[in-house]
Coordinates of N, CA, C and O in Angstrom, one line a residue:
F17 N 245.2 -58.8 35.8 CA 244.4 -59.5 36.7 C 245.5 -60.3 37.5 O 245.9 -60.2 38.8
L18 N 247.0 -60.8 36.8 CA 247.7 -61.3 37.3 C 248.9 -60.5 37.9 O 249.6 -60.7 39.1
S19 N 249.0 -59.5 37.4 CA 250.2 -58.5 37.5 C 249.4 -57.8 39.1 O 250.9 -57.4 39.9
D20 N 248.5 -58.0 39.2 CA 248.0 -57.3 41.1 C 248.6 -58.2 41.9 O 248.8 -57.6 42.9
Y21 N 248.9 -59.2 41.7 CA 249.3 -60.3 42.4 C 251.4 -60.7 42.0 O 250.9 -61.7 42.7
S22 N 251.5 -60.0 41.4 CA 253.4 -60.0 41.1 C 253.2 -61.5 40.6 O 253.9 -62.2 40.8
Y23 N 252.2 -61.9 39.5 CA 252.0 -62.8 39.1 C 251.8 -64.5 39.7 O 252.2 -65.3 39.3
E24 N 251.3 -64.1 41.3 CA 251.2 -65.4 41.8 C 250.0 -65.1 42.4 O 250.0 -64.8 43.8
P25 N 248.9 -65.2 42.2 CA 247.5 -64.9 43.0 C 247.2 -66.2 44.2 O 246.4 -66.1 45.0
F26 N 247.7 -67.4 43.9 CA 247.9 -68.2 45.3 C 249.1 -68.4 45.9 O 250.2 -68.4 45.2
P27 N 249.2 -68.4 47.0 CA 250.0 -68.7 48.1 C 250.8 -69.9 47.8 O 250.3 -71.2 47.6
T28 N 252.2 -69.6 47.7 CA 253.2 -70.9 47.3 C 254.0 -71.1 48.3 O 254.5 -72.5 48.5
G29 N 254.7 -70.4 49.4 CA 255.7 -70.7 50.4 C 256.9 -70.5 50.2 O 257.7 -70.6 50.7
S30 N 256.9 -70.3 48.8 CA 258.6 -70.1 48.2 C 258.7 -68.4 47.9 O 258.2 -67.7 48.0
G31 N 260.0 -68.2 48.2 CA 260.5 -67.0 48.0 C 260.9 -66.5 46.4 O 260.7 -67.6 45.8
S32 N 261.7 -65.7 46.3 CA 262.0 -65.3 44.5 C 262.9 -65.7 44.2 O 263.7 -65.5 43.2
N33 N 264.2 -66.2 45.3 CA 265.6 -66.9 45.0 C 265.5 -68.6 44.5 O 265.1 -68.9 45.1
L34 N 266.8 -68.6 44.0 CA 266.6 -70.0 43.6 C 266.9 -71.0 45.0 O 266.3 -72.1 44.9
E35 N 267.4 -70.4 45.9 CA 267.6 -71.4 47.2 C 266.5 -71.6 47.8 O 266.1 -72.5 48.8
D36 N 265.1 -70.8 47.4 CA 264.2 -71.1 48.5 C 263.0 -71.6 47.6 O 262.1 -72.5 48.0
I37 N 263.3 -72.5 46.6 CA 262.7 -73.5 45.8 C 263.5 -74.9 46.6 O 264.3 -75.3 46.8
N38 N 262.2 -75.9 46.6 CA 262.2 -77.0 47.4 C 261.3 -77.9 46.6 O 260.0 -77.5 46.5
L39 N 261.1 -79.4 46.6 CA 260.2 -80.0 46.4 C 258.8 -79.7 46.9 O 257.6 -79.9 46.4
G40 N 258.8 -79.5 48.2 CA 257.6 -79.2 48.8 C 256.6 -78.0 48.3 O 255.8 -78.3 48.3
N41 N 257.4 -77.4 48.1 CA 256.5 -75.9 47.5 C 256.8 -75.9 46.2 O 255.8 -74.8 45.6
G42 N 257.5 -76.3 45.5 CA 257.8 -76.3 43.9 C 256.3 -77.3 43.3 O 256.2 -77.1 42.1
F43 N 255.8 -78.3 44.3 CA 254.4 -79.0 43.6 C 253.3 -78.8 44.4 O 252.7 -79.5 44.5
S44 N 253.4 -77.3 44.8 CA 252.1 -77.5 46.1 C 251.2 -77.0 45.1 O 251.6 -76.4 43.8
R45 N 249.7 -77.0 45.5 CA 248.7 -76.7 44.6 C 248.8 -75.1 44.2 O 248.5 -75.1 43.0
G46 N 249.1 -74.2 45.2 CA 249.2 -72.9 44.7 C 250.4 -72.3 43.7 O 250.2 -72.1 42.8
Q47 N 251.4 -73.5 43.7 CA 252.6 -73.0 42.7 C 252.3 -73.5 41.5 O 252.4 -73.1 40.4
L48 N 251.5 -75.1 41.3 CA 251.1 -75.5 40.0 C 250.0 -74.6 39.4 O 250.1 -74.5 38.3
I49 N 249.1 -74.0 40.2 CA 247.8 -73.2 39.9 C 248.7 -72.1 39.2 O 248.3 -71.3 38.0
N50 N 249.7 -71.2 39.4 CA 249.9 -69.9 39.6 C 250.8 -70.4 38.3 O 251.1 -69.4 37.1
N51 N 251.9 -71.7 38.4 CA 252.8 -71.9 37.2 C 251.5 -72.0 35.8 O 251.8 -71.9 34.7
A52 N 250.2 -72.7 36.0 CA 249.5 -72.9 34.5 C 249.1 -71.6 34.6 O 249.0 -71.6 32.8
L53 N 248.6 -70.7 35.1 CA 247.9 -69.5 34.6 C 249.2 -68.4 34.0 O 249.0 -68.2 33.3
A54 N 250.3 -68.7 34.6 CA 251.5 -67.7 34.2 C 251.4 -68.4 32.4 O 252.0 -67.6 31.4
A55 N 252.0 -69.8 32.2 CA 251.6 -70.5 31.3 C 250.8 -70.3 30.3 O 251.2 -69.8 29.0
I56 N 249.5 -70.2 30.3 CA 248.6 -69.8 29.6 C 248.6 -68.5 28.9 O 248.8 -67.9 27.9
L57 N 249.1 -67.4 30.1 CA 249.3 -66.1 29.7 C 250.5 -65.7 28.6 O 250.3 -64.9 27.9
F58 N 251.7 -66.4 28.9 CA 252.5 -66.6 28.1 C 252.5 -67.4 26.5 O 253.0 -66.3 25.8
Q59 N 251.9 -67.9 26.5 CA 251.1 -68.8 25.3 C 250.3 -67.8 24.7 O 250.5 -67.9 23.3
L60 N 249.1 -67.1 25.2 CA 248.9 -66.4 24.7 C 249.4 -64.9 23.9 O 249.4 -64.5 23.0
Y61 N 250.4 -64.7 24.5 CA 251.1 -63.8 24.5 C 252.0 -64.1 23.2 O 252.1 -63.5 22.2
L62 N 252.7 -65.0 23.5 CA 253.6 -65.6 22.2 C 252.7 -65.9 20.7 O 253.3 -65.5 19.7
T63 N 251.6 -66.7 21.0 CA 251.1 -66.6 20.0 C 250.3 -65.6 19.3 O 250.4 -65.2 18.2
T64 N 249.6 -64.3 20.3 CA 249.3 -62.9 19.7 C 250.7 -62.5 18.9 O 250.2 -61.9 17.5
F65 N 251.9 -62.1 19.5 CA 252.9 -61.8 18.9 C 253.4 -62.5 17.3 O 253.6 -62.0 16.9
G66 N 253.2 -63.7 17.2 CA 253.3 -64.5 16.5 C 252.7 -64.4 15.0 O 252.9 -64.1 14.4
Y67 N 251.4 -63.9 15.5 CA 250.2 -63.6 14.5 C 250.3 -62.1 13.9 O 250.4 -62.1 12.8
G68 N 250.9 -61.2 15.1 CA 251.5 -59.9 14.4 C 252.6 -60.0 13.3 O 252.2 -59.2 12.6
I69 N 253.2 -60.8 13.9 CA 254.7 -61.1 13.0 C 254.3 -61.5 11.6 O 254.8 -61.3 10.5
T70 N 253.1 -62.6 12.0 CA 252.8 -63.2 10.3 C 252.3 -62.3 9.4 O 252.5 -62.2 8.2
T71 N 251.2 -61.7 10.4 CA 250.2 -60.6 9.5 C 251.3 -59.1 8.8 O 251.3 -59.3 7.2
L72 N 252.4 -58.7 9.8 CA 253.2 -58.2 8.8 C 254.1 -58.6 7.5 O 254.0 -57.7 6.8
T73 N 254.8 -59.6 7.8 CA 255.4 -60.4 6.7 C 254.4 -60.8 5.9 O 255.0 -60.7 4.4
S74 N 253.6 -60.9 5.8 CA 252.7 -61.5 5.0 C 252.2 -60.2 4.1 O 252.0 -60.4 2.9
L75 N 252.4 -59.1 4.6 CA 252.1 -57.5 3.8 C 253.0 -57.6 3.0 O 253.2 -56.9 1.7
G76 N 254.3 -58.0 3.4 CA 255.5 -57.8 2.4 C 255.5 -59.4 1.0 O 256.8 -59.3 0.8
G77 N 254.8 -59.7 1.4 CA 254.8 -61.0 0.7 C 255.2 -62.3 1.3 O 255.8 -63.2 0.4
V78 N 255.9 -62.4 2.6 CA 256.6 -63.3 3.0 C 255.3 -64.3 3.6 O 255.4 -63.7 4.8
Q79 N 255.4 -65.5 3.6 CA 254.7 -66.6 4.3 C 255.5 -67.2 5.6 O 256.5 -67.4 5.4
Q80 N 254.8 -67.2 6.4 CA 255.6 -68.0 7.6 C 254.3 -69.1 8.2 O 253.5 -68.4 8.2
L81 N 255.6 -69.8 8.8 CA 254.7 -71.2 9.5 C 254.3 -70.0 11.0 O 254.6 -69.1 11.6
P82 N 253.2 -70.7 11.6 CA 252.5 -70.1 13.0 C 253.9 -70.2 13.8 O 254.3 -71.5 14.0
M83 N 253.8 -69.5 15.0 CA 254.6 -69.8 16.3 C 254.5 -70.7 17.2 O 255.1 -71.5 17.6
M84 N 253.2 -71.0 17.3 CA 252.5 -71.9 18.3 C 251.2 -72.6 17.8 O 250.6 -71.9 17.0
L85 N 251.2 -73.7 18.2 CA 250.1 -74.4 17.8 C 249.4 -75.3 19.1 O 249.2 -76.4 19.4
N86 N 249.1 -74.2 19.8 CA 248.1 -74.3 21.2 C 248.9 -75.6 21.7 O 247.8 -76.5 22.0
P87 N 249.9 -75.3 22.4 CA 250.7 -76.5 23.0 C 250.1 -77.0 24.4 O 249.7 -77.9 24.5
I88 N 249.3 -76.0 25.1 CA 248.8 -76.5 26.5 C 247.7 -77.0 26.2 O 247.4 -78.2 27.2
F89 N 246.9 -76.9 25.3 CA 245.7 -77.8 25.1 C 245.4 -78.4 24.3 O 244.6 -79.7 23.9
E90 N 246.2 -78.9 23.4 CA 246.6 -79.6 22.4 C 247.7 -81.1 22.4 O 247.8 -81.6 21.5
S91 N 248.8 -80.7 23.0 CA 249.8 -81.6 23.2 C 249.5 -83.1 23.7 O 248.7 -83.7 24.4
K92 N 249.9 -84.0 22.9 CA 249.9 -85.4 23.5 C 251.3 -86.3 24.3 O 250.9 -86.9 25.1
S93 N 251.9 -85.7 24.2 CA 253.1 -85.8 25.0 C 254.3 -84.8 25.1 O 254.0 -83.8 24.8
P94 N 255.4 -84.9 26.1 CA 255.8 -84.0 26.4 C 256.8 -83.6 25.3 O 257.2 -82.3 24.9
S95 N 257.2 -84.9 24.1 CA 258.1 -84.4 23.3 C 257.1 -83.7 21.9 O 257.6 -82.8 21.1
D96 N 255.7 -83.7 22.1 CA 254.9 -83.5 21.1 C 254.7 -81.6 21.6 O 254.6 -80.7 20.9
F97 N 254.8 -81.4 22.8 CA 254.7 -80.1 23.3 C 255.8 -79.2 22.8 O 256.1 -78.4 22.5
W98 N 257.0 -79.8 23.1 CA 258.1 -79.0 22.9 C 258.7 -79.4 21.5 O 259.1 -78.2 21.0
G99 N 258.5 -79.9 20.8 CA 259.0 -80.3 19.3 C 258.2 -80.3 18.5 O 258.5 -79.7 17.2
R100 N 256.7 -80.0 18.6 CA 255.7 -80.0 17.5 C 254.5 -78.7 17.9 O 254.1 -78.3 16.8
K101 N 254.8 -77.9 19.0 CA 253.3 -77.0 19.3 C 254.3 -76.1 19.7 O 254.0 -75.1 19.5
W102 N 255.5 -75.5 20.7 CA 255.2 -74.7 21.4 C 257.0 -74.5 21.0 O 257.8 -74.6 20.4
N103 N 256.5 -72.3 20.3 CA 257.5 -72.0 20.2 C 257.9 -72.5 18.9 O 259.4 -72.6 19.2
L104 N 257.5 -72.7 17.9 CA 258.4 -73.2 16.8 C 259.6 -72.6 15.9 O 260.6 -73.7 15.8
V105 N 259.3 -71.2 16.4 CA 260.8 -70.2 15.8 C 262.1 -70.7 16.6 O 263.1 -71.3 16.0
V106 N 261.8 -70.7 17.8 CA 262.9 -71.2 18.9 C 263.3 -72.6 18.6 O 264.0 -72.9 18.7
H107 N 262.2 -73.7 18.5 CA 262.5 -74.7 18.6 C 263.3 -74.9 17.2 O 264.2 -76.0 17.3
G108 N 263.0 -74.5 15.9 CA 263.8 -74.6 14.8 C 265.2 -74.5 14.8 O 266.3 -74.9 14.4
L109 N 265.3 -73.2 15.5 CA 267.0 -72.6 15.7 C 267.5 -73.5 16.8 O 268.7 -73.8 16.4
L110 N 267.0 -74.0 17.8 CA 267.8 -74.6 18.5 C 268.0 -76.3 18.0 O 268.9 -76.9 18.3
K111 N 267.1 -76.7 17.3 CA 267.3 -78.1 16.4 C 268.3 -78.1 15.5 O 269.2 -78.9 15.6
R112 N 268.6 -77.0 14.8 CA 269.7 -76.6 13.7 C 270.9 -76.6 14.4 O 272.0 -76.7 14.1
G113 N 270.8 -75.5 15.5 CA 272.1 -75.1 16.0 C 272.9 -75.9 17.3 O 274.1 -75.6 17.4
V114 N 271.8 -76.6 17.7 CA 272.2 -77.5 18.9 C 272.0 -79.2 18.9 O 273.2 -79.9 18.7
Y115 N 270.8 -79.3 18.8 CA 270.4 -80.8 18.7 C 271.2 -81.7 17.5 O 271.7 -82.5 17.7
K116 N 270.8 -81.3 16.1 CA 271.6 -81.9 15.1 C 272.8 -81.9 14.9 O 273.6 -82.9 14.8
P117 N 273.7 -80.9 15.9 CA 275.5 -80.9 15.6 C 275.7 -82.0 16.5 O 276.7 -82.7 16.4
V118 N 274.7 -81.9 17.7 CA 275.3 -83.0 18.8 C 274.9 -84.3 18.4 O 275.6 -85.2 18.9
R119 N 273.6 -84.6 18.0 CA 273.4 -85.4 17.3 C 274.2 -86.2 16.3 O 274.3 -88.0 16.5
T120 N 275.3 -85.8 15.9 CA 276.3 -86.3 15.0 C 277.1 -87.0 15.6 O 277.8 -88.5 15.1
R121 N 277.4 -86.8 16.7 CA 278.3 -87.7 17.6 C 277.5 -88.3 18.9 O 278.7 -89.2 19.2
F122 N 276.7 -88.0 19.4 CA 276.1 -88.7 20.7 C 274.7 -89.4 20.2 O 273.9 -88.9 19.2
S123 N 274.1 -89.5 21.3 CA 272.5 -90.3 21.5 C 271.7 -89.3 21.3 O 272.0 -88.0 21.6
R124 N 270.5 -89.7 21.1 CA 269.6 -88.8 21.1 C 269.2 -88.2 22.2 O 268.9 -86.9 22.4
M125 N 269.5 -88.8 23.1 CA 269.2 -88.7 24.4 C 270.1 -87.3 24.9 O 269.8 -86.2 25.7
T126 N 271.3 -87.5 24.6 CA 272.2 -86.6 25.3 C 272.4 -85.6 24.1 O 272.3 -84.4 24.6
A127 N 271.8 -85.5 23.0 CA 271.4 -84.2 22.2 C 270.1 -83.6 22.7 O 270.1 -82.3 22.5
S128 N 269.3 -84.1 22.9 CA 268.0 -83.5 23.5 C 268.6 -82.6 24.9 O 268.2 -81.5 25.1
T129 N 269.4 -83.6 25.9 CA 269.8 -82.7 26.8 C 270.6 -81.7 26.9 O 270.4 -80.6 27.4
A130 N 271.0 -81.5 25.7 CA 272.0 -80.6 25.6 C 271.4 -79.8 25.2 O 271.5 -78.2 25.2
T131 N 270.7 -79.7 24.2 CA 269.3 -78.8 23.5 C 268.4 -77.9 24.7 O 268.7 -76.8 24.8
F132 N 268.3 -78.6 25.6 CA 267.6 -78.5 26.9 C 268.4 -77.3 27.8 O 268.4 -76.3 28.2
I133 N 269.4 -77.8 28.0 CA 270.6 -77.0 29.1 C 270.7 -75.7 28.0 O 271.0 -74.4 28.4
A134 N 271.0 -75.8 26.6 CA 271.4 -74.4 25.9 C 270.2 -73.6 26.0 O 270.4 -72.1 26.0
S135 N 269.1 -74.0 26.0 CA 267.7 -73.3 26.2 C 267.6 -72.5 27.1 O 267.2 -71.3 27.6
G136 N 267.9 -73.2 28.3 CA 268.0 -72.7 29.7 C 268.9 -71.6 29.9 O 268.7 -70.5 30.3
I137 N 270.3 -71.7 29.3 CA 271.0 -70.6 29.4 C 270.8 -69.6 28.6 O 270.6 -68.2 28.7
F138 N 270.0 -69.6 27.4 CA 269.4 -68.6 26.3 C 268.4 -67.7 27.4 O 268.5 -66.6 27.1
H139 N 267.7 -68.4 28.2 CA 266.4 -67.9 28.6 C 267.3 -67.2 29.9 O 266.8 -65.9 30.4
E140 N 268.4 -67.6 30.3 CA 268.5 -66.9 31.4 C 269.5 -65.6 30.8 O 269.6 -64.3 31.3
W141 N 270.3 -65.5 29.6 CA 270.4 -64.6 29.2 C 269.8 -63.4 28.3 O 269.6 -62.3 29.1
I142 N 268.2 -64.2 28.6 CA 267.5 -62.9 27.7 C 266.6 -62.4 28.9 O 266.3 -61.0 29.0
L143 N 266.6 -62.8 30.3 CA 266.4 -62.3 31.4 C 267.4 -61.4 32.1 O 266.7 -60.6 32.5
A144 N 268.4 -61.3 31.8 CA 269.4 -60.8 32.0 C 269.4 -59.2 31.6 O 269.4 -58.3 32.0
V145 N 269.3 -59.6 30.1 CA 269.2 -58.7 29.4 C 267.8 -57.8 29.6 O 267.8 -56.5 29.6
L146 N 266.7 -58.4 29.7 CA 265.6 -57.4 29.4 C 265.2 -57.0 31.0 O 264.9 -56.0 31.3
F147 N 265.8 -57.6 32.1 CA 265.5 -57.3 33.4 C 266.5 -56.4 34.2 O 266.3 -56.4 35.5
S148 N 267.3 -56.5 33.7 CA 268.5 -55.8 34.2 C 267.8 -54.4 34.5 O 267.9 -53.8 33.8
P149 N 268.1 -54.0 35.8 CA 267.7 -52.7 36.3 C 268.6 -51.3 35.8 O 269.7 -51.6 35.7
E150 N 267.8 -50.6 35.8 CA 268.6 -49.1 35.2 C 269.5 -48.7 36.3 O 268.5 -48.8 37.7
Y151 N 270.1 -47.5 36.2 CA 271.1 -46.9 37.0 C 269.9 -46.4 38.2 O 269.6 -46.6 39.3
N152 N 268.9 -45.7 37.7 CA 268.1 -44.8 37.8 C 266.8 -45.7 38.8 O 266.4 -45.2 40.0
E153 N 266.8 -47.2 38.9 CA 265.7 -47.6 39.5 C 266.6 -48.4 40.9 O 265.8 -48.9 41.2
L154 N 267.6 -48.2 40.9 CA 268.4 -48.6 42.1 C 268.8 -47.8 43.4 O 268.9 -46.7 42.8
E155 N 267.9 -48.1 44.3 CA 268.4 -47.1 45.6 C 269.4 -48.1 46.4 O 269.0 -49.0 47.0
G156 N 270.9 -47.7 46.3 CA 271.4 -48.5 46.8 C 271.8 -49.9 46.0 O 272.1 -50.1 45.0
D157 N 271.7 -50.9 47.0 CA 271.8 -52.3 46.3 C 270.0 -53.0 46.1 O 270.2 -53.6 45.7
A158 N 269.0 -51.9 46.6 CA 267.8 -52.6 46.5 C 267.1 -52.0 44.9 O 267.6 -51.2 44.6
C159 N 266.6 -53.1 44.6 CA 265.5 -52.9 43.6 C 264.1 -52.3 44.3 O 263.8 -53.3 44.5
I160 N 263.7 -51.4 43.6 CA 262.5 -50.5 43.9 C 261.1 -51.3 43.0 O 261.5 -50.7 42.0
P161 N 260.4 -52.4 43.4 CA 259.4 -52.6 42.4 C 258.5 -51.7 42.7 O 258.3 -50.4 42.9
P162 N 257.4 -51.4 41.4 CA 257.2 -52.1 40.2 C 258.3 -51.9 39.6 O 258.3 -52.7 38.2
S163 N 258.8 -51.1 39.2 CA 259.9 -50.9 37.7 C 260.9 -51.5 37.7 O 261.4 -51.7 36.6
C164 N 261.1 -52.3 38.9 CA 262.4 -53.2 38.7 C 262.2 -54.4 39.0 O 261.6 -54.4 40.2
Y165 N 262.6 -55.4 38.2 CA 262.2 -56.7 38.9 C 263.6 -57.7 38.4 O 264.5 -57.6 37.6
R166 N 263.8 -58.3 39.8 CA 264.9 -58.8 39.7 C 264.5 -60.2 39.6 O 263.9 -60.9 40.7
P167 N 265.0 -61.3 38.4 CA 264.6 -62.6 38.3 C 265.4 -63.7 39.1 O 266.3 -63.0 39.4
G168 N 264.9 -64.7 39.6 CA 265.6 -65.7 40.2 C 266.4 -66.4 39.1 O 265.9 -67.4 38.4
F169 N 267.7 -65.7 39.0 CA 268.8 -66.4 38.0 C 269.0 -68.1 38.3 O 269.0 -68.1 39.5
G170 N 268.9 -68.7 37.5 CA 269.4 -70.4 37.4 C 268.0 -71.0 37.3 O 268.2 -72.1 37.1
R171 N 267.0 -70.5 37.9 CA 265.5 -70.9 37.4 C 265.1 -71.4 36.0 O 264.3 -72.6 36.1
S172 N 265.6 -70.5 35.4 CA 265.4 -71.1 33.8 C 266.2 -72.2 33.4 O 265.6 -73.1 32.8
T173 N 267.2 -72.2 33.7 CA 268.3 -73.5 33.4 C 267.7 -74.8 34.0 O 267.7 -75.8 33.5
L174 N 267.3 -74.6 35.4 CA 266.7 -75.6 36.0 C 265.3 -76.1 35.4 O 265.3 -77.5 35.7
F175 N 264.4 -75.1 35.1 CA 263.3 -76.0 34.6 C 263.4 -76.3 33.3 O 263.2 -77.6 32.7
F176 N 264.4 -76.2 32.2 CA 264.8 -76.6 31.2 C 265.5 -78.2 31.6 O 265.5 -79.1 30.9
I177 N 266.3 -78.2 32.6 CA 266.8 -79.4 32.8 C 266.0 -80.4 33.3 O 265.9 -81.7 32.9
W178 N 265.0 -79.5 33.9 CA 263.8 -80.8 34.4 C 262.9 -81.2 33.5 O 262.6 -82.5 33.4
N179 N 262.7 -80.7 32.7 CA 262.3 -80.6 30.9 C 263.1 -82.2 30.6 O 262.5 -82.8 29.8
A180 N 264.0 -81.5 30.4 CA 265.1 -82.5 30.0 C 264.9 -84.3 30.3 O 264.8 -85.1 29.8
I181 N 264.9 -84.1 31.9 CA 264.7 -85.3 32.3 C 263.0 -86.1 32.1 O 263.2 -87.1 31.8
I182 N 262.2 -85.4 31.9 CA 260.9 -85.8 31.5 C 261.1 -86.1 30.0 O 260.5 -87.3 30.1
I183 N 261.7 -85.5 29.2 CA 261.6 -86.3 27.8 C 262.4 -87.4 27.8 O 261.9 -88.3 27.1
A184 N 263.3 -87.6 28.8 CA 264.4 -88.5 28.6 C 263.4 -89.7 29.3 O 263.8 -91.1 28.8
M185 N 262.7 -89.4 30.6 CA 261.6 -90.7 31.1 C 260.3 -91.0 30.0 O 260.3 -92.4 30.1
E186 N 260.4 -89.7 28.5 CA 259.2 -90.2 27.8 C 260.1 -91.1 27.1 O 259.2 -92.5 26.5
Y187 N 260.9 -91.0 26.5 CA 262.0 -92.1 25.8 C 261.9 -93.2 26.4 O 262.1 -94.6 25.6
L188 N 262.3 -93.4 28.0 CA 262.4 -95.0 28.4 C 261.3 -95.5 28.7 O 261.0 -96.6 28.5
I189 N 260.2 -94.4 29.2 CA 259.0 -95.6 29.8 C 257.7 -94.7 29.2 O 256.7 -95.2 29.3
G190 N 258.0 -93.9 28.2 CA 256.5 -93.6 27.5 C 255.7 -94.3 26.7 O 254.7 -94.2 26.6
G191 N 256.3 -95.5 26.3 CA 255.6 -96.8 25.8 C 254.7 -97.2 26.4 O 254.2 -98.6 26.0
A192 N 254.7 -97.7 27.8 CA 254.3 -98.3 28.8 C 253.1 -98.5 28.4 O 252.2 -97.3 27.9
A193 N 252.3 -99.5 28.8 CA 250.8 -99.6 28.5 C 250.1 -98.8 29.3 O 249.2 -98.2 28.6
I194 N 250.3 -98.4 30.5 CA 249.8 -97.3 31.3 C 249.4 -96.0 30.4 O 248.3 -95.3 30.7
F195 N 250.4 -95.2 30.0 CA 250.5 -94.2 29.6 C 249.7 -94.2 28.3 O 248.9 -93.5 27.7
Q196 N 250.1 -95.2 27.4 CA 249.3 -95.5 26.0 C 247.5 -95.4 26.4 O 246.6 -95.1 25.6
L197 N 247.5 -96.4 27.5 CA 245.9 -96.5 27.6 C 245.5 -95.4 27.9 O 244.1 -94.9 27.6
A198 N 246.0 -94.5 28.6 CA 245.4 -93.2 29.2 C 245.3 -92.2 28.1 O 244.4 -91.5 27.9
K199 N 246.2 -92.4 27.4 CA 246.4 -91.4 25.8 C 245.1 -91.6 25.2 O 244.5 -91.0 24.4
R200 N 244.7 -93.1 24.9 CA 243.6 -93.6 24.1 C 242.6 -93.2 24.9 O 241.1 -93.0 23.9
H201 N 241.8 -93.5 26.2 CA 240.8 -93.2 27.0 C 240.6 -92.0 27.9 O 240.0 -91.7 28.0
L202 N 241.5 -91.4 28.0 CA 241.2 -89.8 28.3 C 241.0 -88.7 27.0 O 241.3 -89.0 26.6
P203 N 240.1 -87.6 27.6 CA 239.8 -86.8 26.8 C 241.0 -86.0 26.6 O 241.6 -85.6 27.2
S204 N 241.4 -85.5 25.4 CA 242.5 -85.1 24.6 C 243.0 -83.9 25.6 O 244.0 -83.4 25.8
V205 N 241.7 -83.1 25.8 CA 242.2 -81.8 27.1 C 243.1 -82.1 28.2 O 243.9 -81.6 28.6
I206 N 242.4 -83.1 28.5 CA 243.0 -83.6 29.9 C 244.1 -84.6 29.9 O 245.3 -84.0 30.6
V207 N 244.6 -84.9 28.7 CA 245.9 -85.5 28.6 C 247.1 -84.3 28.1 O 248.2 -84.2 28.7
S208 N 247.0 -83.3 27.6 CA 247.4 -81.9 27.1 C 247.5 -81.5 28.5 O 248.8 -80.6 29.0
I209 N 246.6 -81.2 29.4 CA 246.8 -80.3 31.0 C 247.8 -81.5 31.7 O 248.8 -80.8 32.1
L210 N 247.6 -82.9 31.7 CA 248.8 -83.5 32.3 C 249.9 -83.4 31.8 O 250.9 -83.5 32.6
V211 N 250.5 -83.3 30.6 CA 251.6 -83.2 29.8 C 252.0 -81.9 30.4 O 253.2 -81.6 30.8
S212 N 251.0 -80.8 29.9 CA 252.1 -79.3 30.6 C 251.8 -79.0 31.9 O 252.6 -78.1 32.1
S213 N 251.7 -80.0 32.6 CA 251.7 -79.4 34.2 C 252.9 -80.5 34.8 O 253.8 -80.2 35.4

């Protein structure tokens, strides 16, 4: 369904380059819906992949924790989403490899920001490796779709820096009465959708 529309079934007004992003089209209805659909699809992919890995490793007698805990529909806060629900394998690696070493010398907010920046750089590297066009896919300097995809480099790092800001805001103002009231009185699915959007 989404691939027929280049994963953007709703018009956004933005192009594929990092410089095409601005606040006006970054928060447009089309962009937000496209992001939600892509996030749900990606969560389904990672969850299915995680169950496959868990099944294979359990055949060998190794028990594994689940990779995802339905973050889009069950998260109660941004830190709950990133810290306890989304891609727990990578979370554990980043916690041990970046957060804890930085936290020994700096504040919790600095360690969290460093972890999000490291995650952004890691995702940029994954995109570069996975989507680097093969020689036969290039025609001059042009990338010929659909066999060749050129990601907007910098977007992943920008996304993770944005999430570091969201987590910092949660640290600073998340305990405010309005947020606690919303958590207690809104249906949990609505809270989760607000958190993940």
